């Protein structure tokens, strides 16, 4: 990808992220053609926005998530500080959906890294046990994604990666106090409630078979296309339930059973 094309793509996406607006698709002249180009544009978007990265999200880790944005595998995107809220905070209970095209909420397991996972020599990959040994804490999270493309279904994976992998708002709880390392996160049940009504339910296995496998995928993806994972970064691993439609006036609670509940509201 030529430097000017990369710069033009990043400038266009950054403008729409900042303004909360959208473009139909990236122009052909500056449309990334593969994952490497998509991540290169994404990195430039983050630089242009000038916001502190707090970690990463993984999009499309479930079949439902892949169908929603019409891709055949997961994508990684940056989480930015100005769009991350603590569970229970005023901001988490006042997420503005005006201008949000996707209008869904997702129940996710998130991990915070204690140690970095930089690229290995000779392109070797990390195993699940190595990645989990680098984790500090487990967190419950709700993602409210969005896209800067009106035609997101036809945008394609490289352009969606450039668009922060549809990252927008993210709500995260405190570290889970239960002994989560002794639990089978793949078998763990998760449900979404609107008031007393359950509107969706799922299981950790919906996230690439296991949230720990998703985290390992992310670590290796970042090693292949960047500098790997840094200590202190969060990784939110994708939705355990089918994306839950939401609209202004809704309030949702994501129930992770023994691990706790996390909520979000849309005025």
CSV table of C-alpha atoms in Angstrom, one decimal:
chain,number,residue,atom,x,y,z
A,1,UNK,CA,0.0,0.0,0.0
A,2,UNK,CA,1.5,3.3,-1.0
A,3,UNK,CA,2.2,5.8,1.8
A,4,UNK,CA,-0.2,8.4,0.4
A,5,UNK,CA,-3.0,5.8,0.0
A,6,UNK,CA,-2.5,4.6,3.6
A,7,UNK,CA,-2.5,8.2,4.9
A,8,UNK,CA,-5.7,9.0,2.9
A,9,UNK,CA,-7.5,5.9,4.2
A,10,UNK,CA,-6.5,6.7,7.8
A,11,UNK,CA,-7.5,10.3,7.6
A,12,UNK,CA,-10.9,9.4,6.2
A,13,UNK,CA,-11.6,6.9,8.9
A,14,UNK,CA,-10.3,9.1,11.7
A,15,UNK,CA,-12.5,12.0,10.6
A,16,UNK,CA,-15.6,9.8,10.8
A,17,UNK,CA,-14.6,8.3,14.1
A,18,UNK,CA,-14.2,11.7,15.6
A,19,UNK,CA,-17.4,13.1,14.1
A,20,UNK,CA,-19.6,10.1,14.7
A,21,UNK,CA,-20.4,9.9,11.0
A,22,UNK,CA,-19.9,7.4,8.2
A,23,UNK,CA,-18.8,6.9,4.6
A,24,UNK,CA,-20.2,4.3,2.2
A,25,UNK,CA,-16.9,2.5,1.7
A,26,UNK,CA,-13.3,3.4,1.4
A,27,UNK,CA,-12.4,4.6,-2.1
A,28,UNK,CA,-10.8,2.0,-4.2
A,29,UNK,CA,-7.6,4.1,-4.5
A,30,UNK,CA,-7.0,3.8,-0.7
A,31,UNK,CA,-8.7,0.6,0.2
A,32,UNK,CA,-6.5,-2.0,2.1
A,33,UNK,CA,-6.3,-5.3,0.2
A,34,UNK,CA,-5.1,-7.6,3.0
A,35,UNK,CA,-4.8,-7.9,6.8
A,36,UNK,CA,-1.3,-6.3,6.9
A,37,UNK,CA,-2.5,-3.2,5.1
A,38,UNK,CA,-5.7,-3.1,7.3
A,39,UNK,CA,-3.6,-3.1,10.5
A,40,UNK,CA,-1.2,-0.5,9.0
A,41,UNK,CA,-4.1,1.8,8.4
A,42,UNK,CA,-5.6,1.1,11.8
A,43,UNK,CA,-2.3,2.1,13.5
A,44,UNK,CA,-2.3,5.4,11.6
A,45,UNK,CA,-6.0,6.0,12.6
A,46,UNK,CA,-5.0,5.6,16.3
A,47,UNK,CA,-2.2,8.1,15.8
A,48,UNK,CA,-4.4,10.6,14.1
A,49,UNK,CA,-7.1,10.4,16.8
A,50,UNK,CA,-4.5,11.1,19.5
A,51,UNK,CA,-6.2,8.9,22.1
A,52,UNK,CA,-4.4,6.6,24.5
A,53,UNK,CA,-4.8,2.9,23.6
A,54,UNK,CA,-5.9,0.8,26.5
A,55,UNK,CA,-5.8,-2.6,24.8
A,56,UNK,CA,-7.6,-4.6,22.1
A,57,UNK,CA,-10.9,-6.0,21.1
A,58,UNK,CA,-11.5,-9.1,19.0
A,59,UNK,CA,-14.4,-8.9,16.6
A,60,UNK,CA,-16.2,-11.8,15.0
A,61,UNK,CA,-15.2,-14.5,17.4
A,62,UNK,CA,-18.6,-16.2,17.1
A,63,UNK,CA,-20.5,-17.4,14.1
A,64,UNK,CA,-23.2,-14.8,14.9
A,65,UNK,CA,-20.7,-12.0,15.1
A,66,UNK,CA,-19.1,-13.1,11.8
A,67,UNK,CA,-22.5,-13.2,10.1
A,68,UNK,CA,-23.3,-9.7,11.4
A,69,UNK,CA,-20.4,-8.1,9.6
A,70,UNK,CA,-20.0,-10.7,6.8
A,71,UNK,CA,-16.5,-12.0,7.6
A,72,UNK,CA,-15.2,-15.5,7.9
A,73,UNK,CA,-12.8,-15.1,10.9
A,74,UNK,CA,-11.9,-12.8,13.8
A,75,UNK,CA,-10.4,-9.3,13.6
A,76,UNK,CA,-8.4,-7.3,16.1
A,77,UNK,CA,-9.0,-3.6,16.9
A,78,UNK,CA,-7.8,-1.0,19.3
A,79,UNK,CA,-9.7,0.1,22.4
A,80,UNK,CA,-9.2,3.8,23.0
A,81,UNK,CA,-9.3,5.5,26.4
A,82,UNK,CA,-12.0,8.1,25.6
A,83,UNK,CA,-14.4,5.3,24.8
A,84,UNK,CA,-13.8,3.0,27.7
A,85,UNK,CA,-16.0,3.3,30.8
A,86,UNK,CA,-15.9,1.7,34.2
A,87,UNK,CA,-19.0,-0.5,35.0
A,88,UNK,CA,-21.5,1.3,37.2
A,89,UNK,CA,-20.1,4.8,36.3
A,90,UNK,CA,-22.3,7.6,35.1
A,91,UNK,CA,-20.8,7.3,31.6
A,92,UNK,CA,-21.6,3.6,31.4
A,93,UNK,CA,-25.3,4.4,32.1
A,94,UNK,CA,-25.5,7.1,29.5
A,95,UNK,CA,-24.1,5.7,26.3
A,96,UNK,CA,-25.4,7.7,23.4
A,97,UNK,CA,-26.7,5.5,20.5
A,98,UNK,CA,-27.5,8.4,18.3
A,99,UNK,CA,-25.5,8.0,15.1
A,100,UNK,CA,-24.6,4.3,16.0
A,101,UNK,CA,-25.4,2.2,13.0
A,102,UNK,CA,-25.0,-1.3,14.5
A,103,UNK,CA,-26.9,-0.7,17.8
A,104,UNK,CA,-26.0,-3.9,19.5
A,105,UNK,CA,-24.5,-4.8,22.9
A,106,UNK,CA,-22.3,-7.8,23.5
A,107,UNK,CA,-21.4,-9.7,26.7
A,108,UNK,CA,-17.7,-10.5,26.8
A,109,UNK,CA,-14.9,-11.9,28.9
A,110,UNK,CA,-11.9,-9.6,29.1
A,111,UNK,CA,-8.4,-10.2,30.3
A,112,UNK,CA,-5.7,-7.8,31.6
A,113,UNK,CA,-2.1,-8.7,30.9
A,114,UNK,CA,0.5,-8.8,33.6
A,115,UNK,CA,3.4,-9.5,31.3
A,116,UNK,CA,4.1,-8.6,27.6
A,117,UNK,CA,3.9,-11.2,24.8
A,118,UNK,CA,6.3,-9.8,22.1
A,119,UNK,CA,6.9,-11.6,18.8
A,120,UNK,CA,8.9,-14.8,19.1
A,121,UNK,CA,12.0,-15.6,17.0
A,122,UNK,CA,11.4,-17.4,13.7
A,123,UNK,CA,7.7,-16.6,13.7
A,124,UNK,CA,6.9,-19.2,16.4
A,125,UNK,CA,3.5,-18.9,18.0
A,126,UNK,CA,2.3,-18.8,21.6
A,127,UNK,CA,0.4,-21.7,23.2
A,128,UNK,CA,-2.7,-21.2,25.4
A,129,UNK,CA,-0.8,-22.0,28.6
A,130,UNK,CA,1.9,-19.4,27.8
A,131,UNK,CA,-0.6,-16.7,27.1
A,132,UNK,CA,-2.7,-17.5,30.3
A,133,UNK,CA,0.5,-17.4,32.4
A,134,UNK,CA,0.9,-13.8,31.2
A,135,UNK,CA,-2.6,-12.8,32.3
A,136,UNK,CA,-3.2,-10.8,35.5
A,137,UNK,CA,-7.0,-10.5,35.9
A,138,UNK,CA,-10.3,-11.5,34.3
A,139,UNK,CA,-13.0,-8.9,33.8
A,140,UNK,CA,-16.6,-8.9,32.7
A,141,UNK,CA,-17.3,-6.5,29.9
A,142,UNK,CA,-19.9,-5.1,27.5
A,143,UNK,CA,-19.0,-3.9,24.1
A,144,UNK,CA,-21.2,-1.5,22.1
A,145,UNK,CA,-19.5,-1.6,18.7
A,146,UNK,CA,-20.0,0.6,15.7
A,147,UNK,CA,-18.7,1.1,12.2
A,148,UNK,CA,-17.7,4.0,10.1
A,149,UNK,CA,-19.0,2.3,6.9
A,150,UNK,CA,-22.7,2.5,5.8
A,151,UNK,CA,-22.0,-0.6,3.7
A,152,UNK,CA,-20.2,-2.5,6.4
A,153,UNK,CA,-21.6,-5.9,5.1
A,154,UNK,CA,-19.6,-5.4,1.9
A,155,UNK,CA,-16.6,-3.6,3.4
A,156,UNK,CA,-14.5,-6.7,3.8
A,157,UNK,CA,-12.1,-7.8,6.5
A,158,UNK,CA,-9.1,-5.5,5.6
A,159,UNK,CA,-11.3,-2.3,5.6
A,160,UNK,CA,-13.1,-3.4,8.8
A,161,UNK,CA,-9.7,-3.9,10.5
A,162,UNK,CA,-8.7,-0.4,9.4
A,163,UNK,CA,-11.9,0.8,11.0
A,164,UNK,CA,-10.7,-0.4,14.4
A,165,UNK,CA,-12.5,-3.7,13.9
A,166,UNK,CA,-15.8,-1.8,14.6
A,167,UNK,CA,-14.5,-0.7,18.1
A,168,UNK,CA,-16.6,2.1,19.7
A,169,UNK,CA,-17.8,2.0,23.4
A,170,UNK,CA,-16.6,-0.5,25.9
A,171,UNK,CA,-17.7,-1.0,29.5
A,172,UNK,CA,-15.5,-3.0,31.8
A,173,UNK,CA,-15.9,-4.2,35.4
A,174,UNK,CA,-13.3,-4.7,38.1
A,175,UNK,CA,-11.2,-7.8,38.3
A,176,UNK,CA,-13.3,-10.9,39.0
A,177,UNK,CA,-12.7,-12.0,42.6
A,178,UNK,CA,-13.8,-15.6,42.1
A,179,UNK,CA,-11.2,-18.3,41.3
A,180,UNK,CA,-11.8,-18.1,37.6
A,181,UNK,CA,-8.7,-20.0,36.6
A,182,UNK,CA,-10.3,-23.1,38.1
A,183,UNK,CA,-13.4,-22.7,36.0
A,184,UNK,CA,-14.2,-24.0,32.6
A,185,UNK,CA,-14.8,-20.7,30.8
A,186,UNK,CA,-15.8,-22.5,27.6
A,187,UNK,CA,-18.7,-24.1,29.4
A,188,UNK,CA,-19.7,-21.0,31.4
A,189,UNK,CA,-23.2,-19.7,30.8
A,190,UNK,CA,-23.9,-16.1,30.1
A,191,UNK,CA,-27.3,-14.4,29.6
A,192,UNK,CA,-28.5,-10.9,28.6
A,193,UNK,CA,-31.5,-9.4,30.4
A,194,UNK,CA,-33.7,-6.5,29.6
A,195,UNK,CA,-35.5,-5.9,32.9
A,196,UNK,CA,-36.7,-9.3,34.1
A,197,UNK,CA,-36.7,-10.8,30.6
A,198,UNK,CA,-33.8,-12.9,29.2
A,199,UNK,CA,-33.3,-11.7,25.7
A,200,UNK,CA,-30.2,-13.8,24.8
A,201,UNK,CA,-28.1,-16.5,26.3
A,202,UNK,CA,-24.9,-18.2,25.4
A,203,UNK,CA,-21.7,-19.8,26.6
A,204,UNK,CA,-18.0,-19.1,26.6
A,205,UNK,CA,-17.5,-21.6,23.8
A,206,UNK,CA,-19.2,-19.2,21.4
A,207,UNK,CA,-15.9,-17.2,21.5
A,208,UNK,CA,-13.6,-19.2,19.2
A,209,UNK,CA,-14.4,-22.3,21.3
A,210,UNK,CA,-13.0,-20.7,24.5
A,211,UNK,CA,-12.2,-17.1,25.5
A,212,UNK,CA,-8.7,-18.3,26.4
A,213,UNK,CA,-8.3,-19.6,22.8
A,214,UNK,CA,-9.5,-16.2,21.6
A,215,UNK,CA,-6.9,-14.4,23.7
A,216,UNK,CA,-4.2,-16.7,22.3
A,217,UNK,CA,-5.4,-16.0,18.8
A,218,UNK,CA,-5.1,-12.2,19.5
A,219,UNK,CA,-1.6,-12.6,20.9
A,220,UNK,CA,-0.4,-14.4,17.8
A,221,UNK,CA,-2.3,-12.1,15.4
A,222,UNK,CA,-0.5,-9.1,17.0
A,223,UNK,CA,2.8,-10.8,16.8
A,224,UNK,CA,2.3,-11.6,13.1
A,225,UNK,CA,1.2,-8.0,12.2
A,226,UNK,CA,2.7,-5.8,14.9
A,227,UNK,CA,4.6,-5.7,18.2
A,228,UNK,CA,2.5,-8.2,20.2
A,229,UNK,CA,0.7,-7.6,23.5
A,230,UNK,CA,2.0,-5.2,26.2
A,231,UNK,CA,1.8,-5.5,29.9
A,232,UNK,CA,-1.3,-3.7,31.3
A,233,UNK,CA,-3.3,-4.0,28.2
A,234,UNK,CA,-6.9,-5.2,28.2
A,235,UNK,CA,-8.2,-7.7,25.7
A,236,UNK,CA,-11.9,-8.2,25.3
A,237,UNK,CA,-12.5,-11.5,23.6
A,238,UNK,CA,-15.8,-11.3,21.8
A,239,UNK,CA,-19.4,-11.9,22.5
A,240,UNK,CA,-20.6,-15.0,24.3
A,241,UNK,CA,-24.2,-14.3,23.2
A,242,UNK,CA,-25.7,-13.2,19.9
A,243,UNK,CA,-25.4,-9.4,19.6
A,244,UNK,CA,-28.3,-8.0,21.5
A,245,UNK,CA,-30.2,-5.2,19.6
A,246,UNK,CA,-30.5,-2.0,21.7
A,247,UNK,CA,-32.1,1.4,21.3
A,248,UNK,CA,-32.3,4.7,23.2
A,249,UNK,CA,-34.2,4.0,26.5
A,250,UNK,CA,-33.0,0.4,26.9
A,251,UNK,CA,-31.1,-0.9,29.9
A,252,UNK,CA,-29.3,-4.2,29.7
A,253,UNK,CA,-27.6,-6.5,32.2
A,254,UNK,CA,-25.2,-9.2,31.2
A,255,UNK,CA,-25.3,-12.0,33.8
A,256,UNK,CA,-22.2,-14.2,34.1
A,257,UNK,CA,-23.6,-16.3,36.9
A,258,UNK,CA,-21.1,-16.9,39.7
A,259,UNK,CA,-18.7,-14.4,38.2
A,260,UNK,CA,-21.1,-11.5,38.5
A,261,UNK,CA,-23.3,-9.1,36.5
A,262,UNK,CA,-22.5,-6.0,34.5
A,263,UNK,CA,-25.0,-3.5,33.2
A,264,UNK,CA,-25.3,-0.7,30.7
A,265,UNK,CA,-28.0,1.9,29.9
A,266,UNK,CA,-28.8,4.0,26.8
A,267,UNK,CA,-30.7,7.3,27.5
